[in-house]
mmCIF file of C-alpha atoms in Angstrom:
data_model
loop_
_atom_site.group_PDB
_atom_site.id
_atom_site.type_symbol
_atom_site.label_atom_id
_atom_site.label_comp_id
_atom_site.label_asym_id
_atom_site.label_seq_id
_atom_site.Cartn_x
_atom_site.Cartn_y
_atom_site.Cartn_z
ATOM 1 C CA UNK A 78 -73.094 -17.984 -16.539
ATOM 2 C CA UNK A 79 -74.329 -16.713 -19.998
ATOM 3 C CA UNK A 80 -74.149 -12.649 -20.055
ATOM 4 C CA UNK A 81 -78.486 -12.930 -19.979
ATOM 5 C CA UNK A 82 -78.350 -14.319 -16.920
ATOM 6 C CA UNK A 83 -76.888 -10.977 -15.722
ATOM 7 C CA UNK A 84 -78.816 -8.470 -17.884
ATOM 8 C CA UNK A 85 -81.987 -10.506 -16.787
ATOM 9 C CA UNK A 86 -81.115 -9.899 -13.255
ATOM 10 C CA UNK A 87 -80.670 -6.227 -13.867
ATOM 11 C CA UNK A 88 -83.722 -5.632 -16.034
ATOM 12 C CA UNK A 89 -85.459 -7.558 -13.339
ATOM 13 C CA UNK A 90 -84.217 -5.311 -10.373
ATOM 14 C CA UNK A 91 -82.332 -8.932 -8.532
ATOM 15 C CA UNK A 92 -79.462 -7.110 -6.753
ATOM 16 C CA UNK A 93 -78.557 -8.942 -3.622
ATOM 17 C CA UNK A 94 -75.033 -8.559 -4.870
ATOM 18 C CA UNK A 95 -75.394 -4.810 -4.674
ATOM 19 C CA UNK A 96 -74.052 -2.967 -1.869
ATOM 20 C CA UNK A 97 -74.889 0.178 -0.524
ATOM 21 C CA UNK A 98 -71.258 1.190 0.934
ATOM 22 C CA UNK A 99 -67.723 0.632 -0.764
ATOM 23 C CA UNK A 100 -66.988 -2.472 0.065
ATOM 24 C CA UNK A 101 -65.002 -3.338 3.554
ATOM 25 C CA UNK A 102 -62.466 -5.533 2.070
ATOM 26 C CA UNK A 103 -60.952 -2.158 -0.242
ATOM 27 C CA UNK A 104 -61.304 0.049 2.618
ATOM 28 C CA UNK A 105 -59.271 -1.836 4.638
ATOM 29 C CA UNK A 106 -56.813 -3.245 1.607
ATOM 30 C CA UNK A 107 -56.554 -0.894 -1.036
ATOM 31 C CA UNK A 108 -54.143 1.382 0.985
ATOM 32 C CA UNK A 109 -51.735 -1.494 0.571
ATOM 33 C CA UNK A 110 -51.441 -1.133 -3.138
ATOM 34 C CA UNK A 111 -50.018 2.496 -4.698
ATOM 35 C CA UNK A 112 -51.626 4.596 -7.096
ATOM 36 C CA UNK A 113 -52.689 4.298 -10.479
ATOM 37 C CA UNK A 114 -54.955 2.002 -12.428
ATOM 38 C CA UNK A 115 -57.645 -0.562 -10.774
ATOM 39 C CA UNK A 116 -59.174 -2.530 -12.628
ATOM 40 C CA UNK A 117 -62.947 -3.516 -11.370
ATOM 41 C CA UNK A 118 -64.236 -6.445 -13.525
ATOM 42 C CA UNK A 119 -67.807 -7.124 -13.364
ATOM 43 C CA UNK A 120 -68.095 -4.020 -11.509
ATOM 44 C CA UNK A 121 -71.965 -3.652 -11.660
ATOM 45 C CA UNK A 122 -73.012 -0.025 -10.151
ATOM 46 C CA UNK A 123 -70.774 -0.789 -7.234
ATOM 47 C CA UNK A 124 -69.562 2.383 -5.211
ATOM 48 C CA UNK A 125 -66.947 0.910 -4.957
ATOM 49 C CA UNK A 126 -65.533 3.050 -8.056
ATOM 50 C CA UNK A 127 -65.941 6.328 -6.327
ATOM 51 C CA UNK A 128 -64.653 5.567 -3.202
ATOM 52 C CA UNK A 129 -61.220 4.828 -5.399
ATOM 53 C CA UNK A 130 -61.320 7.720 -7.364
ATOM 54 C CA UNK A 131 -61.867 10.063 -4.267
ATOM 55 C CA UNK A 132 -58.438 8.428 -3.054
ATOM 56 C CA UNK A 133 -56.438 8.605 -6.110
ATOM 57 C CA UNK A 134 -56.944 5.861 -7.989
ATOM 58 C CA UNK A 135 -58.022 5.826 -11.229
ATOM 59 C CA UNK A 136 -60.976 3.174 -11.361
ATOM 60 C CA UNK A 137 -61.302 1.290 -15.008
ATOM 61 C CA UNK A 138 -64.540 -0.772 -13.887
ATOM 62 C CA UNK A 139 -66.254 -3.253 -16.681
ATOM 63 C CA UNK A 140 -69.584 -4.118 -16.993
ATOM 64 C CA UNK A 141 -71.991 -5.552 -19.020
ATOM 65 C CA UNK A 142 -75.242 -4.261 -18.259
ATOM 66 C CA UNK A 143 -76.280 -0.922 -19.373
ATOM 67 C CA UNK A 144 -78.682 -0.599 -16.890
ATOM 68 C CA UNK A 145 -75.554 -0.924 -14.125
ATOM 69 C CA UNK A 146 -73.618 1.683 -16.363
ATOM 70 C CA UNK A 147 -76.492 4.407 -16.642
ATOM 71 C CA UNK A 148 -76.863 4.116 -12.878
ATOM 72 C CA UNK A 149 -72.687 4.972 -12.345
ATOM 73 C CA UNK A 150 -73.293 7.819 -15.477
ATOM 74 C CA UNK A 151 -75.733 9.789 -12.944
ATOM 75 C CA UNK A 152 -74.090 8.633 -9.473
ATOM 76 C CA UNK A 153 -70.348 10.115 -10.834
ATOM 77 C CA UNK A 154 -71.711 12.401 -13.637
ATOM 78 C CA UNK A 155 -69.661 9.929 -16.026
ATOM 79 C CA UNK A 156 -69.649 11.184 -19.978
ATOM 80 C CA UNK A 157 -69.092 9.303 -23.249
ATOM 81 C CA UNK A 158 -65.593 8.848 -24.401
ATOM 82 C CA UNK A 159 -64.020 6.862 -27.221
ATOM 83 C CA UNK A 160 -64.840 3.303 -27.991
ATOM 84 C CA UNK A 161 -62.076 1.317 -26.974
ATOM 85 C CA UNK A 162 -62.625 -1.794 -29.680
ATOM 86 C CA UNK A 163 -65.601 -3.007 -29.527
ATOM 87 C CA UNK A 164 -66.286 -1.454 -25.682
ATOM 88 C CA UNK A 165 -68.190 1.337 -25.302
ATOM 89 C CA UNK A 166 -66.540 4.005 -22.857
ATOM 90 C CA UNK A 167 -67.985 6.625 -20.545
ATOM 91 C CA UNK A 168 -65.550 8.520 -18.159
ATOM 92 C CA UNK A 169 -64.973 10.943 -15.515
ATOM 93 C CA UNK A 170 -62.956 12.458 -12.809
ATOM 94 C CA UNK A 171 -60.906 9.328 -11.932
ATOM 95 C CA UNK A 172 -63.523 7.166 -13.398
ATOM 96 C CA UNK A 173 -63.664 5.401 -16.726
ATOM 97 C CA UNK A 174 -65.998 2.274 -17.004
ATOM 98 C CA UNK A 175 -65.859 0.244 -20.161
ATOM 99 C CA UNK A 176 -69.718 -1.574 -21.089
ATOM 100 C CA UNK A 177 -69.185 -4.696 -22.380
ATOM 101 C CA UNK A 178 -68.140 -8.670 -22.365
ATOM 102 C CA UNK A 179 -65.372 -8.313 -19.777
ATOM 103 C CA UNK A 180 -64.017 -11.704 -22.013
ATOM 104 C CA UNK A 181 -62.893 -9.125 -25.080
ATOM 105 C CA UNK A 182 -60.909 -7.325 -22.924
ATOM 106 C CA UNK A 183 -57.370 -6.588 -23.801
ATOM 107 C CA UNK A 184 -54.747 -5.218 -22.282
ATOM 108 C CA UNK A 185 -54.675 -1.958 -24.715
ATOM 109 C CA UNK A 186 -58.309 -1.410 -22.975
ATOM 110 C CA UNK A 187 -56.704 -0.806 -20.171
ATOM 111 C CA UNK A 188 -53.084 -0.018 -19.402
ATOM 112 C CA UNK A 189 -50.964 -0.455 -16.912
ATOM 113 C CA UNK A 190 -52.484 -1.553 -13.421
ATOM 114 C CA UNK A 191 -51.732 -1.193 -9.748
ATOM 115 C CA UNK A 192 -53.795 -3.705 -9.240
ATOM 116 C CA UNK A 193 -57.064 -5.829 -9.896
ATOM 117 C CA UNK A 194 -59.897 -5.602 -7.380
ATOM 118 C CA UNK A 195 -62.365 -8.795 -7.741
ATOM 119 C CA UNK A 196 -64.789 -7.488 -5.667
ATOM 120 C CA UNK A 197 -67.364 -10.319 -6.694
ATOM 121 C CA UNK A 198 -67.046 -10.955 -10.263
ATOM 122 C CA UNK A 199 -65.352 -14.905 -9.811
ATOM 123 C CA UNK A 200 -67.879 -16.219 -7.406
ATOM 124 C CA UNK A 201 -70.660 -14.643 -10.367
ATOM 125 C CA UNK A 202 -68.949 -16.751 -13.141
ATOM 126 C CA UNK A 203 -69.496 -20.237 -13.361
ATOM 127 C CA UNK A 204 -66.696 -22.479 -12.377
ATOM 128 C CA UNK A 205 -66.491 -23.648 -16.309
ATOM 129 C CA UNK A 206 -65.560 -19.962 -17.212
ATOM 130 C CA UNK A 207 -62.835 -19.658 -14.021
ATOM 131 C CA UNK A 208 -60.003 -20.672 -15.639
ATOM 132 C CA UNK A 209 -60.218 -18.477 -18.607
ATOM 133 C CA UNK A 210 -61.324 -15.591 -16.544
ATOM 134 C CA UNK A 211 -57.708 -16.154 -14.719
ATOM 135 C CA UNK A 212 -56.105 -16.202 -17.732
ATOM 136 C CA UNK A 213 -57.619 -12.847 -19.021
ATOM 137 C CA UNK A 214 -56.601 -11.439 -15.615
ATOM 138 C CA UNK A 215 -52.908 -12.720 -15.804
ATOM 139 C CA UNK A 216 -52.848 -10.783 -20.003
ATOM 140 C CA UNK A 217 -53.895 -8.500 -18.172
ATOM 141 C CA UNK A 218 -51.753 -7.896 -15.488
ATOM 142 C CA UNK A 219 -47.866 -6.398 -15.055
ATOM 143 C CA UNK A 220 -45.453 -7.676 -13.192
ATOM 144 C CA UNK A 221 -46.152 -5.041 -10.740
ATOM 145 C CA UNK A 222 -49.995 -5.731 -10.402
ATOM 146 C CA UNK A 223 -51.241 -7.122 -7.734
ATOM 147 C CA UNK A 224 -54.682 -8.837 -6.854
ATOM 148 C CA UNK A 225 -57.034 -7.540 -4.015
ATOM 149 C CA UNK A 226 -59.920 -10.699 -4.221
ATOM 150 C CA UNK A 227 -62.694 -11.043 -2.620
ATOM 151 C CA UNK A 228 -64.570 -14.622 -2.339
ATOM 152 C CA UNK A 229 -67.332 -16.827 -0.968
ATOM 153 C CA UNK A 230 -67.274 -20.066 0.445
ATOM 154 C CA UNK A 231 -70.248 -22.106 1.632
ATOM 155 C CA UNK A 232 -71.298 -25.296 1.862
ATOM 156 C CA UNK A 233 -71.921 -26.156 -1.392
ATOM 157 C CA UNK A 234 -74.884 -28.958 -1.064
ATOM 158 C CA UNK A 235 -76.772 -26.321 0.057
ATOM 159 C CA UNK A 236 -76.925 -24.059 -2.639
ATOM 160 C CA UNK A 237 -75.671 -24.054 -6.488
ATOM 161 C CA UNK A 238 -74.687 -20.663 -7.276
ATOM 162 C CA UNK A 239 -74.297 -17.682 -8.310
ATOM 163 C CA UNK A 240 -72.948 -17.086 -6.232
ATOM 164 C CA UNK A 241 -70.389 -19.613 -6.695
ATOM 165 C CA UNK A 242 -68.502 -21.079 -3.737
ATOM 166 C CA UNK A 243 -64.428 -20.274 -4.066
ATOM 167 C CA UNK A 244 -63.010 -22.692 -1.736
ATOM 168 C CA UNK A 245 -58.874 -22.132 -0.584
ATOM 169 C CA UNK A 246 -58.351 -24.693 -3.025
ATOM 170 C CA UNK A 247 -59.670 -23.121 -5.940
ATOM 171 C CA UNK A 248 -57.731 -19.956 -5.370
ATOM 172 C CA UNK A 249 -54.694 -21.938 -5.318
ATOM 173 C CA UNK A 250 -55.653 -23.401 -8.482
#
């Protein structure tokens, strides 16, 4: 999907992705993984940051849309910090989310991880852009970092994304 695609659908108030509790999946998961540095790509206004920070992670979310970012600068009371190249920063207690392409990120931008939560941001990217999206992750990653992801699968004939269908297979790809 082209980055418009995603500012359109926040200028134009489509949220269906949007949920209005931390996700289930890191409730349940995150405990798994120890403390330090979780990376949220595509991490729209999701509460999802919060509910890390409040338990001791440090949440390093990325998004694109400013309209997504101003909403987690008045939720956490986030402030600006220093660009990171290119990425503009705003930060708090336990909080730092970096607006921009998540596709410039390197791993200077963010340090070392625990781990990466997808929370939704590879069923939002079209399958063209998977395999470079994976490849970002793994620069990305330590050898200590794991991967909490979170997909959808459906049957595709019925519908043609976004949300993009993530079958077993694909995840093994």
């Amino acid at each position: 999907m082209k980055p418009a695609f995603w500012l359109e659908a926040w200028e134009n108030g489509r949220r269906g992705f949007h949920m209005e509790q931390p996700n289930p999946d890191l409730v349940e998961y995150a405990s798994r993984f120890p403390k330090g540095s979780v990376l949220v790509p595509l991490c729209g206004a999701s509460l999802d940051l919060g509910w890390l920070a409040e338990r001791g992670y440090h949440a390093i979310g990325v998004e694109l849309s400013p309209i997504a970012v101003a909403e987690l600068v008045e939720r956490h009371g986030l402030q600006p910090g220093r660009d990171r190249g290119g990425l503009e920063v705003v930060e708090g207690q336990g909080i730092t989310v970096l607006m921009g392409d998540f596709f410039t990120l390197q791993p200077e931008h963010v340090g070392p991880l625990s781990f990466i939560w997808d929370r939704a941001a590879l069923v939002a990217l079209h399958p063209s852009q998977r395999q470079d999206y994976v490849s970002l992750q793994r620069e990305l990653m330590g050898p200590e970092t794991g991967l909490l992801l979170n997909v959808l699968n459906y049957d595709k004939s019925k519908l043609d994304g976004p949300p993009w269908a993530v079958t077993r297979e694909d995840v093994a790809a």
